[in-house]
XYZ file of C-alpha atoms in Angstrom:
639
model
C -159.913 -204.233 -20.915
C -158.937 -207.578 -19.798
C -157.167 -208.345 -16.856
C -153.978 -210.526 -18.098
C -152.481 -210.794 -14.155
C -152.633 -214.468 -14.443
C -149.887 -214.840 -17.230
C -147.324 -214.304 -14.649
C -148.054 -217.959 -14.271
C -146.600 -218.434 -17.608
C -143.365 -217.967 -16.286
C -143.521 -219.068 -12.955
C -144.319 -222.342 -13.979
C -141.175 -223.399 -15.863
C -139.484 -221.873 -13.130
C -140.885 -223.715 -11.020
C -140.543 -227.195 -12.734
C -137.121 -226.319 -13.214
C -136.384 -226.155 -9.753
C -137.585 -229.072 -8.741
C -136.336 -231.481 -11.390
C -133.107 -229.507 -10.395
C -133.784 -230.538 -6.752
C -135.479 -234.068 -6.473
C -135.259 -235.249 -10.743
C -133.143 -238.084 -9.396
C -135.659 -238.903 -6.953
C -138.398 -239.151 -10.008
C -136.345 -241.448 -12.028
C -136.385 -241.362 -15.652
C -139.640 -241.193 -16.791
C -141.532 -239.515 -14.033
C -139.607 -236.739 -14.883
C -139.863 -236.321 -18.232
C -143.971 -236.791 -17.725
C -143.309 -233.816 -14.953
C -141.655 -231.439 -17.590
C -144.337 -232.363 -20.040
C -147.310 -231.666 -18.097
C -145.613 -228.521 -16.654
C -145.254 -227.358 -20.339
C -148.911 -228.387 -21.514
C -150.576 -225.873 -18.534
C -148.590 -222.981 -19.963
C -149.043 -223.760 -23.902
C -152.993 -223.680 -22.652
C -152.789 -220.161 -20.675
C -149.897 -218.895 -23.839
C -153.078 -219.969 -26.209
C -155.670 -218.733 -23.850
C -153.812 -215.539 -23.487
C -153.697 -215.224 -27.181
C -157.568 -215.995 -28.226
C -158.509 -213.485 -25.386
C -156.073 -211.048 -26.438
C -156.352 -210.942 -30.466
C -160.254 -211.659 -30.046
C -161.048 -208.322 -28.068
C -158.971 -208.129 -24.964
C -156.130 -206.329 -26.326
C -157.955 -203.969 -28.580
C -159.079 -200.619 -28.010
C -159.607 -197.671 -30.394
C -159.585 -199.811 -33.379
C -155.800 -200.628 -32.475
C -153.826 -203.690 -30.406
C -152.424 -202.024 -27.133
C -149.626 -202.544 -24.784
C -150.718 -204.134 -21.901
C -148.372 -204.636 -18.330
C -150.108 -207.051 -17.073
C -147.823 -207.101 -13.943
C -145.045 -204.732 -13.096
C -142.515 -204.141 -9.864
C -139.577 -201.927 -9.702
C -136.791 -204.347 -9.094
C -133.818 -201.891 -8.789
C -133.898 -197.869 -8.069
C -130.716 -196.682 -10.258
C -131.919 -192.344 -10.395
C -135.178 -191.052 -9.967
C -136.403 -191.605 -13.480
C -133.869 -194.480 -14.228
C -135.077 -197.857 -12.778
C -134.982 -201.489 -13.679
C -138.423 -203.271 -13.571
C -139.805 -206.782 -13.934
C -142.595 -207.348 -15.214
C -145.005 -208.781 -18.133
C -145.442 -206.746 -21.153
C -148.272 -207.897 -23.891
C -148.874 -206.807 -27.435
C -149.011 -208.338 -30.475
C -145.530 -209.357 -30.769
C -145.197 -210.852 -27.470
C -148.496 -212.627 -27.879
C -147.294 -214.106 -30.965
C -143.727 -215.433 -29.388
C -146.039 -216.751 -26.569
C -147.921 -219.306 -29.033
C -144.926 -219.939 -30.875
C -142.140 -220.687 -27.858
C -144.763 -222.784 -25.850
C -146.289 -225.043 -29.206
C -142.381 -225.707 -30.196
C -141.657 -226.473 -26.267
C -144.036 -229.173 -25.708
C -143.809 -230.370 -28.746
C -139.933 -231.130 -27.903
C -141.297 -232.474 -24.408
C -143.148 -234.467 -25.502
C -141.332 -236.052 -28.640
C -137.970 -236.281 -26.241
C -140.060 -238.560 -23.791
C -139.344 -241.268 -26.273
C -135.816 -239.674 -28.381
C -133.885 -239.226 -25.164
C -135.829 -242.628 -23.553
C -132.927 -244.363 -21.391
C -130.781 -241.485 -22.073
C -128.368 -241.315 -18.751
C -129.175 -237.840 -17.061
C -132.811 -237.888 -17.966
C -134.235 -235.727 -15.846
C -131.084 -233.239 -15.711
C -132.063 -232.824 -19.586
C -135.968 -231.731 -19.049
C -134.551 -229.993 -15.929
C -132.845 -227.572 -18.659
C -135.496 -227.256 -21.034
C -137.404 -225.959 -18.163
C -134.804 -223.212 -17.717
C -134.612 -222.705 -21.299
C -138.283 -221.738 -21.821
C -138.575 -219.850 -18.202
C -135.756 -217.694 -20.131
C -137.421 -217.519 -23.657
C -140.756 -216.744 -22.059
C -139.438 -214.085 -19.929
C -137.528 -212.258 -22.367
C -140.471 -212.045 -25.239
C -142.993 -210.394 -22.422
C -140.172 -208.423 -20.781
C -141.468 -204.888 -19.526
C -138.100 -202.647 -20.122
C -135.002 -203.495 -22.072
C -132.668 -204.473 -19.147
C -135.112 -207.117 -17.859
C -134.981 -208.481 -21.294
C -131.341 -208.331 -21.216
C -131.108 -210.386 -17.777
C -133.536 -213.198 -19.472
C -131.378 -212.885 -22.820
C -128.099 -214.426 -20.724
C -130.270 -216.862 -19.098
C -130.860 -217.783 -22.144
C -127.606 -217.929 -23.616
C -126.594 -220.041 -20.143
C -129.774 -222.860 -21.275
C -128.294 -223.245 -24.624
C -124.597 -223.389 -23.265
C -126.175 -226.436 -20.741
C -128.456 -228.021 -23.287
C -125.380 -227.736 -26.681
C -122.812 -229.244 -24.020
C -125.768 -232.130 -22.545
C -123.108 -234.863 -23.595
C -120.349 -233.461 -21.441
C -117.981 -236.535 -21.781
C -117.967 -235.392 -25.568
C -115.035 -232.833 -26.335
C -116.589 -232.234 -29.576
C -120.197 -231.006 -27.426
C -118.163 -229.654 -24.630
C -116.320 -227.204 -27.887
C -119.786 -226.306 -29.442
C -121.326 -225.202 -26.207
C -118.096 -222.866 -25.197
C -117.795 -221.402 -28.742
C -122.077 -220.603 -28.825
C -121.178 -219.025 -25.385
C -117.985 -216.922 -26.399
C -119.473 -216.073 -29.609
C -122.883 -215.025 -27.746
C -120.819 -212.981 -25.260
C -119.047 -210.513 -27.182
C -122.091 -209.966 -29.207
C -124.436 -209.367 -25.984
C -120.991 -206.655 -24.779
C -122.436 -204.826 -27.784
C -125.732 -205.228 -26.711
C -125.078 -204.033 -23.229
C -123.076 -200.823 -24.812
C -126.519 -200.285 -26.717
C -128.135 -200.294 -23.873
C -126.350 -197.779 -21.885
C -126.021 -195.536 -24.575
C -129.822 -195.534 -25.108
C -130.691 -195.214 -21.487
C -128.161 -192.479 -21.258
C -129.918 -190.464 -24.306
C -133.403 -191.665 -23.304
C -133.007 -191.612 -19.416
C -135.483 -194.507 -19.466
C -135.688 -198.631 -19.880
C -139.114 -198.659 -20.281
C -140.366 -199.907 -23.752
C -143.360 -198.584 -23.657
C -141.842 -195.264 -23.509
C -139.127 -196.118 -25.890
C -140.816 -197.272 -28.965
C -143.466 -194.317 -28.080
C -143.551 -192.790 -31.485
C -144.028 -189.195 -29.221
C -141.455 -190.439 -26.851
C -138.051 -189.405 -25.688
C -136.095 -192.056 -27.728
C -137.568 -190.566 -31.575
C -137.520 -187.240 -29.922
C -133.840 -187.640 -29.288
C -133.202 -188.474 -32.794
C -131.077 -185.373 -33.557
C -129.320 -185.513 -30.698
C -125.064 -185.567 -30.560
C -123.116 -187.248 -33.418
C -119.940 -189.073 -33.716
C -118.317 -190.272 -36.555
C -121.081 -188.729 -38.831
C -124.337 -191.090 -37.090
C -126.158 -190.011 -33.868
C -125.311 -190.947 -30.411
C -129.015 -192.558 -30.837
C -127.616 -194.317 -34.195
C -124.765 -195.779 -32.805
C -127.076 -197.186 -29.655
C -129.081 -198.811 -32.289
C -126.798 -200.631 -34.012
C -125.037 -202.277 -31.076
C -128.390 -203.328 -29.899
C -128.457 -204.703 -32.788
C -125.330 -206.321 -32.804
C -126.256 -208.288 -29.351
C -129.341 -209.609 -31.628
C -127.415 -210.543 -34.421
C -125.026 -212.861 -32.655
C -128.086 -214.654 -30.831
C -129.872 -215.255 -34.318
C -126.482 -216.159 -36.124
C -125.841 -213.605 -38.625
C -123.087 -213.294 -40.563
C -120.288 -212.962 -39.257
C -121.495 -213.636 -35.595
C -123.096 -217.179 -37.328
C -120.012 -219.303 -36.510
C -121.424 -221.098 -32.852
C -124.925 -222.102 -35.029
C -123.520 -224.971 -37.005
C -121.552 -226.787 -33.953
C -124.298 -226.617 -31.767
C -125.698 -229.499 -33.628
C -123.494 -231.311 -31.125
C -126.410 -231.082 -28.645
C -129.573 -233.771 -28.770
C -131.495 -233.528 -31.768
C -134.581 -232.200 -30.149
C -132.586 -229.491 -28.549
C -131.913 -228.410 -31.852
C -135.178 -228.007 -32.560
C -135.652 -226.190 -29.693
C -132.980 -223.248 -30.223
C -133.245 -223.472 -34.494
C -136.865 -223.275 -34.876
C -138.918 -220.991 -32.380
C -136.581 -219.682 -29.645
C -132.954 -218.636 -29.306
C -132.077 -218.034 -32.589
C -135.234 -215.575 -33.595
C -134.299 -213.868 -30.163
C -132.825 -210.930 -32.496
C -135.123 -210.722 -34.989
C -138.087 -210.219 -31.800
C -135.441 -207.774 -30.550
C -135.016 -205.690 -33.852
C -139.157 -205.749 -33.967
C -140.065 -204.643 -30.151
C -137.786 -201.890 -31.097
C -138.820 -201.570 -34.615
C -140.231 -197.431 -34.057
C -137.129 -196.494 -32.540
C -135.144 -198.120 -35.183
C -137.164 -196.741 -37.904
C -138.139 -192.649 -36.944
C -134.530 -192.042 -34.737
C -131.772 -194.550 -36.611
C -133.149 -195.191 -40.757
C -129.238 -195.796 -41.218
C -128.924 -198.827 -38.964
C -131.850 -200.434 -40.360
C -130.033 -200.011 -43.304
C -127.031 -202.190 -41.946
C -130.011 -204.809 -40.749
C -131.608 -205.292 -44.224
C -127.888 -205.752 -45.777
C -126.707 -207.612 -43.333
C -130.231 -209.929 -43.414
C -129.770 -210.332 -47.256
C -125.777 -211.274 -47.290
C -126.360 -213.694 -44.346
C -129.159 -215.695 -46.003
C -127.760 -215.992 -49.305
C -124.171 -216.904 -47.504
C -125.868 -219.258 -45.372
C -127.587 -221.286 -48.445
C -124.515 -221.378 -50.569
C -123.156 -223.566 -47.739
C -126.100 -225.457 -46.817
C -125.701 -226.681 -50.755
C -122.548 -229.205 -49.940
C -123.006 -230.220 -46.463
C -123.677 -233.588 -46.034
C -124.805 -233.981 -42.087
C -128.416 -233.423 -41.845
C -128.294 -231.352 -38.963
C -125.911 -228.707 -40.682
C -127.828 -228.400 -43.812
C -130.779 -227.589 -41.446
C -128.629 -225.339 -39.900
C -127.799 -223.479 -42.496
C -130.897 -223.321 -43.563
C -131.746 -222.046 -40.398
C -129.295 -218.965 -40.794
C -130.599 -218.379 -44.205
C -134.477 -217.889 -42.842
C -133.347 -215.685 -39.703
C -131.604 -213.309 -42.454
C -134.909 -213.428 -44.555
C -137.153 -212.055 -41.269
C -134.108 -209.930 -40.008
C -133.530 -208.698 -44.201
C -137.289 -207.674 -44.152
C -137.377 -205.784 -41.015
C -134.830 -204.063 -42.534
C -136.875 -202.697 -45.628
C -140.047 -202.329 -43.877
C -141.938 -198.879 -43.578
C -144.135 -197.821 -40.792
C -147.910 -198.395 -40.258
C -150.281 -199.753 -42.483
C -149.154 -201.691 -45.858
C -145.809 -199.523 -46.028
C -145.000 -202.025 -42.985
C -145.692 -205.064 -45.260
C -142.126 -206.072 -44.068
C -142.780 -206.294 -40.422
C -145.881 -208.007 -40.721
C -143.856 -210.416 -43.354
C -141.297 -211.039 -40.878
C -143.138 -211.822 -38.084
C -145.404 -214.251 -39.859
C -142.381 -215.914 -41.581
C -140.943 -216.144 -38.013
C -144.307 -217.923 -36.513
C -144.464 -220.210 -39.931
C -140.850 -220.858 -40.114
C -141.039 -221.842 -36.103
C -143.599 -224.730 -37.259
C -141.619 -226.204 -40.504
C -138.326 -225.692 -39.475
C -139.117 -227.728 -35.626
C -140.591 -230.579 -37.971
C -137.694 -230.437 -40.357
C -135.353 -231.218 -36.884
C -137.766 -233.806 -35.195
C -138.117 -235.307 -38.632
C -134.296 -235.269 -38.756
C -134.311 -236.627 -35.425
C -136.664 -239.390 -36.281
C -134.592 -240.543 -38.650
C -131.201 -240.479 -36.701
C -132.696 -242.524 -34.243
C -133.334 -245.033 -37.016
C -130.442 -245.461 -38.735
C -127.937 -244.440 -35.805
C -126.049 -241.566 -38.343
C -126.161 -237.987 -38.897
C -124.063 -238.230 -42.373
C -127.020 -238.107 -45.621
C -124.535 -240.583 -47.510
C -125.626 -243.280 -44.750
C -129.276 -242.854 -45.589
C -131.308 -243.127 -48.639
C -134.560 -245.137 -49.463
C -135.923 -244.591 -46.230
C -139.582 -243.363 -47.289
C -140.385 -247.489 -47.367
C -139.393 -247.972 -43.897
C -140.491 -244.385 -42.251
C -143.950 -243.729 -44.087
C -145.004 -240.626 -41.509
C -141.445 -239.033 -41.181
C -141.440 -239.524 -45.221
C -145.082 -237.906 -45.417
C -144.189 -234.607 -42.590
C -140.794 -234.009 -43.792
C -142.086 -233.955 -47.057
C -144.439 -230.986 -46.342
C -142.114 -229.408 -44.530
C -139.829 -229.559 -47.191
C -142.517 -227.838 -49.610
C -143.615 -225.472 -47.058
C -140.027 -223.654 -46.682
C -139.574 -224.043 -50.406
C -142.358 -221.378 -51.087
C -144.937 -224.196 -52.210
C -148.757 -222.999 -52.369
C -150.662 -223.368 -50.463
C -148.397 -224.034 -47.559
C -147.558 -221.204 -45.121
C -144.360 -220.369 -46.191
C -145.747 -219.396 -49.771
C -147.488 -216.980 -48.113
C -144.682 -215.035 -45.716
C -142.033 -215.213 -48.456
C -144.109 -213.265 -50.767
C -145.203 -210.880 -48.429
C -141.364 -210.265 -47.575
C -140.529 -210.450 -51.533
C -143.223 -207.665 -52.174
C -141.467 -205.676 -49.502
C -138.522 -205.834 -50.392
C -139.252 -205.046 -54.180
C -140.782 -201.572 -53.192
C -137.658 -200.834 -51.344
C -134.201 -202.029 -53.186
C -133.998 -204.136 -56.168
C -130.496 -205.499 -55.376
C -131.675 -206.663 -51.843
C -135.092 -208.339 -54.097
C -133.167 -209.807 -56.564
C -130.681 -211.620 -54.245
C -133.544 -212.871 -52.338
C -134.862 -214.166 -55.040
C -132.086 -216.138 -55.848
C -132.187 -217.458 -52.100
C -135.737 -218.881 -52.940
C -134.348 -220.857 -55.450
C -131.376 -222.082 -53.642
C -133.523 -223.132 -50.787
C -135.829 -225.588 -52.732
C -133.040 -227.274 -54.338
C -130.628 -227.908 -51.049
C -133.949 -228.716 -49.190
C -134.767 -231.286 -51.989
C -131.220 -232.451 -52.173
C -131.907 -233.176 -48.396
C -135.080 -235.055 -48.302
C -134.333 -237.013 -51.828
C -130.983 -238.338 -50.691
C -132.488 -239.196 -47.493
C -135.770 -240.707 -48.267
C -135.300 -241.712 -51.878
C -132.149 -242.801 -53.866
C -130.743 -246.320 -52.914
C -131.487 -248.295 -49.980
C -128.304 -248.742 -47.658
C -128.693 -252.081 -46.776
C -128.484 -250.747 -43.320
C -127.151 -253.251 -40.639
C -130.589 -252.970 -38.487
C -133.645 -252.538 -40.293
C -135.152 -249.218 -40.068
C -138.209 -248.449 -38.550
C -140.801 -245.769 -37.595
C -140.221 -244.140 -34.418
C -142.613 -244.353 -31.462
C -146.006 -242.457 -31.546
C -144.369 -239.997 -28.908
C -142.018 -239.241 -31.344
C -144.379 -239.138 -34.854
C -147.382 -237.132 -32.894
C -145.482 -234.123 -32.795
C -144.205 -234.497 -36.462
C -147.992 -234.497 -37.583
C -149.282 -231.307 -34.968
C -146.311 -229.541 -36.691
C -147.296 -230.684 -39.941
C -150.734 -228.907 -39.835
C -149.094 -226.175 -38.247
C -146.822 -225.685 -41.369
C -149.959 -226.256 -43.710
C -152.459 -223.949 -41.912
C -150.843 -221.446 -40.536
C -150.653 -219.746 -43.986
C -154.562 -218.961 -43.350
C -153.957 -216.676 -40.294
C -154.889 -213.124 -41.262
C -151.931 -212.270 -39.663
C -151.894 -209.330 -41.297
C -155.020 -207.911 -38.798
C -152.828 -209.406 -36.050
C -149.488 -208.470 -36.030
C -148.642 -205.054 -37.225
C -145.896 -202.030 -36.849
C -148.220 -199.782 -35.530
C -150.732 -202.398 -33.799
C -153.582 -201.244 -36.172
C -154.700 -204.108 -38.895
C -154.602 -203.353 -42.477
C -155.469 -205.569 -45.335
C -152.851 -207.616 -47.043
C -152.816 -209.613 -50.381
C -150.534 -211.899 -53.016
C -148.535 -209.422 -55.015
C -148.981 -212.372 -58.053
C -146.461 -210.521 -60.292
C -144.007 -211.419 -57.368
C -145.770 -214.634 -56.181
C -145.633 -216.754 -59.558
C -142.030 -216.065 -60.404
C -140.537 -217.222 -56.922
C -142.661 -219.891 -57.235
C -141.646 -220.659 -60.635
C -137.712 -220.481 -59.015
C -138.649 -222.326 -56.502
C -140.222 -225.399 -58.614
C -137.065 -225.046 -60.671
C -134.712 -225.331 -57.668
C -137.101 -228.779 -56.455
C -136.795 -229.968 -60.626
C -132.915 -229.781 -60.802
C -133.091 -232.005 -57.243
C -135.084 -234.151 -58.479
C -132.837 -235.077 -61.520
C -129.585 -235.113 -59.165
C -130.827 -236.906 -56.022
C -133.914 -238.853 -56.952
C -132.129 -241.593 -57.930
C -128.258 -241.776 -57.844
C -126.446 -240.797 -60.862
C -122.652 -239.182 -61.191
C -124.291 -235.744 -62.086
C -123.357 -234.206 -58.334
C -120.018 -235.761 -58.670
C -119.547 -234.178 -62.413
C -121.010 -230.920 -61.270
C -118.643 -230.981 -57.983
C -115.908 -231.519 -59.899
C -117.414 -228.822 -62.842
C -117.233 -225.911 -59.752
C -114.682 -227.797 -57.804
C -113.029 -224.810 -56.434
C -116.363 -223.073 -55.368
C -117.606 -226.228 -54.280
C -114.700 -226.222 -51.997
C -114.586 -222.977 -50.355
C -118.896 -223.770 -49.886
C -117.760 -227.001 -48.663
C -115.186 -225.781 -45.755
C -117.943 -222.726 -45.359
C -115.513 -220.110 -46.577
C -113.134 -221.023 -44.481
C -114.718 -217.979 -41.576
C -113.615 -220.698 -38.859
C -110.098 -220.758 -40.231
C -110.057 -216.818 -40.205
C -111.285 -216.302 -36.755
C -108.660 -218.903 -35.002
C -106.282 -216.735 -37.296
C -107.186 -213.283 -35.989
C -107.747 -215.057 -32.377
C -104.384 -217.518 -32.061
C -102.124 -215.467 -34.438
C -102.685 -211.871 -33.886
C -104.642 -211.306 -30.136
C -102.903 -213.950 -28.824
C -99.586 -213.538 -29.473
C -99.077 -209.964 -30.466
C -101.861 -208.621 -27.477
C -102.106 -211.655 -25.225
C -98.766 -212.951 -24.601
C -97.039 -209.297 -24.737
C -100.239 -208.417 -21.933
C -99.443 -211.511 -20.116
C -95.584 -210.877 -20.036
C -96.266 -207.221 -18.685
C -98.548 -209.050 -16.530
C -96.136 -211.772 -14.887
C -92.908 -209.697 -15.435
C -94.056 -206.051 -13.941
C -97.073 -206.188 -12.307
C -95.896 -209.514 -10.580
C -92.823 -208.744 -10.736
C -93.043 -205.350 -8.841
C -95.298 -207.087 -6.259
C -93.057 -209.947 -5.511
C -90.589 -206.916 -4.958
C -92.348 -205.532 -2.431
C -93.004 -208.636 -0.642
C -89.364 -209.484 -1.037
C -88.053 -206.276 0.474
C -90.930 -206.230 3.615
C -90.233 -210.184 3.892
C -86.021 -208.805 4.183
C -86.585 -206.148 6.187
C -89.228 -207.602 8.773
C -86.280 -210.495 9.030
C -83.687 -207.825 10.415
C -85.981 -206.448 12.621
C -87.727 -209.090 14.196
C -85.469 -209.945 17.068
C -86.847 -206.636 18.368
C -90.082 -208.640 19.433
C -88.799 -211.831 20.392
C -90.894 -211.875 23.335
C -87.464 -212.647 26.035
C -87.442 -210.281 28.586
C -83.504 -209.986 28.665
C -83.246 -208.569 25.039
C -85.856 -206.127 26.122
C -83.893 -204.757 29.131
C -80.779 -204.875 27.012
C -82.339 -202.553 24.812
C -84.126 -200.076 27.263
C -80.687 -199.799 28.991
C -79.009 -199.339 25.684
C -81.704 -196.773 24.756
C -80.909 -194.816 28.257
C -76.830 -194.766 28.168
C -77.555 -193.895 24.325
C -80.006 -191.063 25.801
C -77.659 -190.141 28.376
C -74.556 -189.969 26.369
C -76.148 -187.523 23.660
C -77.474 -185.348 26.710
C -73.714 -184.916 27.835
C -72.872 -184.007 24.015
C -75.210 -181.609 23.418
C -74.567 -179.939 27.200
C -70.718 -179.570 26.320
């Protein structure tokens, strides 16, 4: 087998670059540093690709099966003699495939920021984060044991917080980065719970051992219950909760939206290929344990998949920034890979669904990182996030037009683009499991290609603005990216991923369930036909069908008013009725009894100080008053 010890490197390096763009970026000076980043990034895309050709091409197989590899390992902390947290690098086909897909979407945002964030001020201090950020992505896809991943999965959280709050003299950024943080936290508390409760039923971090279908975790599956689920159960699904909030899902999906407030390319960064599908690679490296010792919280997953991608394109339909339709949409394809993890069997085609989700999350990682550059590309042109600014802009942006175009048709379900490909593989999954989960993804299909089309014909077509600077193409750092990720999102359909990327590690042949594959596309074409008779050219049929669902439109439009509800439960009930009465108790008693006690020491030690004055006189005074006092009482007590 083939000695992997070098992909250690694969971390160290962004580590590395981060530190000293940390250190000495100011001493680089603007562009220097953003070359520094970028050529950091390039040498460990080549050894994430390397790794991958060596490892899918032979040096990961054996018995007819992919294997786990640890390609490096050291204990890092001794908690109990079986109990121990490592760190280490852990290869298979999952973490393979996050490999190719973190490192491609990372330079590609290195290298198109080198002229998006050109003459930006803190330059360097911006590729000094992305650094972090993919140091912490890498590290937690490879991750050995389940605690190391947790420890990369708050370094992670910590990039996004720096890179969503870059513009710090922005309140608005400066909001968005605390609520993604907040929001992240109590999620990850759940995650942590999970995590003790599995180590405590499982005695071990070890993933290996864990998603060992012979192992201790599965073993355990009948172990103590509470509340009618096992002890094993309930670890599950607050694992699962700590990968819901990172990959947005309804209700944890509130921080996605506002983090828009960060530069475009960051968006890109955490939308397409790395924070947010942090959950859905969590719910997969644990996929056995989820699906032989805890069938009922995969249960919640695939529900809570299905409600969160339909929920998320019903708003994406009346937002008007580009960035928050994208991020939406972004939501809505996490809860399509999460949905069909959820109703995905075990080994061979009866786990259609994790194959389908995995291969929607590499193709998704390509379209959906054009879709934000491309969005990017044209923010920089016409200086405005809102779609009603733009319109008409395929005449003056002729490459953007052409890759945002595809993009568009690839996450519409378009043949022969890739995401024709993973949507019916999840469809045919899902249709052998529940047909109320099916047909509500169905519906999604069709929701997508119309707000995606609403998107790129209001933007590219429709009337020109008679903007007050011409538009033009962005600079060839910018648009070479936008085409890489445009063949990306056309070819990566052809991967056989289904020989790749398994539940049990052994291929199995996969094809188009057509009975499936023509009527999404059929919805799908409709969805793209109703947008092109709306937005193509502008006519008062959006205003007479917003005013047709007006109420609807309205509760889509202030996104079901779930922001309202949480400042609600937060200001108006923990506040007031737990905070404030906690705080009171707090200042009143707590404080109140301390001050007490330092009032009554600080009282007496006053009375009693002139004992120690330090003047000999009111010592002798008191020895002789101590003796006559002595003497006196002797005399009493004689008589």
């Amino acid at each position: 087998m083939t000695d992997f010890g070098y992909t250690t490197w694969i971390l160290i390096i962004p580590f590395v670059t981060f530190l000293i763009l940390s250190l000495f970026g100011m001493k680089l000076k603007g562009l220097p540093a953003g070359l520094t980043g970028t050529v950091a990034l390039g040498l460990v895309t080549f050894l994430s690709y390397f790794t991958a050709i060596t490892y899918f091409t032979g040096g990961g197989i054996s018995g007819g099966s992919f294997q786990k590899i640890v390609a490096a390992n050291a204990v890092w902390l001794n908690l109990s003699d079986h109990l121990h947290i490592d760190m280490g690098v852990l290869l298979d086909p999952i973490s393979v495939m996050m490999l190719v897909v973190i490192s491609t979407v990372s330079f590609m945002v290195h290298i198109y920021s080198l002229g998006y964030m050109k003459g930006e001020k803190g330059f360097e201090r911006y590729y000094a984060f992305l650094s972090l950020f993919t140091f912490s992505m890498m590290g937690l896809v490879v991750a050995t044991n389940i605690f190391q991943m947790y420890i990369f999965w708050e370094l992670v959280g910590v990039s996004s917080y720096l890179l969503i709050g870059f513009y710090y003299d922005r309140p608005s950024a400066v909001a968005a980065s605390k609520k993604a943080f907040i929001v992240t936290r109590f999620a990850d508390m759940g995650f942590l719970v999970g995590i003790l409760l599995l180590s405590f039923t499982t005695k071990t971090f070890d993933f290996v051992t864990l998603t060992d279908i012979n192992g201790p975790a599965i073993a355990s599956k009948g172990g103590a219950v509470f509340l009618g689920m096992s002890l094993m159960t309930w670890s599950m699904i607050f694992i699962f909760m700590g990968g819901a909030g990172k990959s947005a899902m309804f209700p944890l999906h509130i921080w996605l939206p506002d983090a828009m407030e960060g530069p475009t390319p960051v968006s890109a960064l955490i939308h397409a290929a790395t924070m947010v599908v942090a959950g859905v690679f969590l719910v997969a490296r644990m996929f056995p344990v989820y699906y032989f010792a805890a069938p009922e919280a995969l249960q919640i997953i695939a529900w809570v998949g299905a409600v969160s991608s339909l929920f998320a394109a019903i708003i994406a339909l009346t937002q008007t920034d580009i960035k928050r339709v994208l991020a939406y949409s972004t939501i809505s394809q996490i809860g399509y890979m999460i949905f069909s993890l959820g109703v995905s069997g075990y080994g061979g085609h009866d786990g259609l669904g994790f194959m389908a989700s995995n291969w929607h999350l590499f193709n998704h990682a390509m379209f959906k990182a054009l879709l934000f550059l491309g969005a990017g590309s044209v923010i920089h042109a016409v200086h405005s996030n809102d779609m009603k600014d733009m319109g008409g802009l395929r005449r003056y942006m002729p490459v953007t037009n052409i890759t945002f175009l595809i993009a568009c048709l690839t996450i519409a379900g378009v043949p022969p683009l890739s995401g024709f490909f993973s949507k019916d593989e999840i469809l045919t999954a899902a249709l052998h499991h529940n047909k109320i989960l099916f047909a509500i993804e169905y519906a999604v299909a069709g929701l997508t290609a119309f707000y995606m089309f609403r998107l790129y014909f209001s933007v590219f077509h429709g009337v020109d603005r008679h903007y007050h600077h011409t538009p033009h193409e962005s600079p060839a750092t910018m648009t070479v990216p936008l085409v890489i990720l445009a063949a990306g999102s056309v070819f990566a359909g052809f991967l056989p991923f289904s020989s790749l990327v398994t539940s049990d590690g052994v291929p199995f042949e996969s094809h188009i369930e057509w009975g499936v594959a023509i009527p999404s596309v059929a919805i799908g074409l409709l969805g793209i036909g109703l947008a092109w008779v709306m937005y193509r050219k502008e006519t008062t049929l959006p205003d007479r069908m917003t005013s047709l669902f007006r109420h609807s439109y309205k509760w889509a439009y202030n996104k079901f008013y779930i922001d309202e509800v949480y400042i609600f439960i937060t200001k108006k009930v923990i506040f007031r009725h737990i905070s404030h009465p906690v705080a009171w108790f707090d200042r009143h008693i707590v404080d109140g009894t301390m001050n007490g006690i330092a009032y009554v020491t600080q009282s007496v030690s006053s009375m009693i100080k002139g004992l120690q004055s330090g003047q000999l006189q009111k010592y002798g005074y008191v020895f002789i008053s101590g003796v006559i006092a002595l003497v006196i009482a002797f005399i009493y007590l004689v008589k």
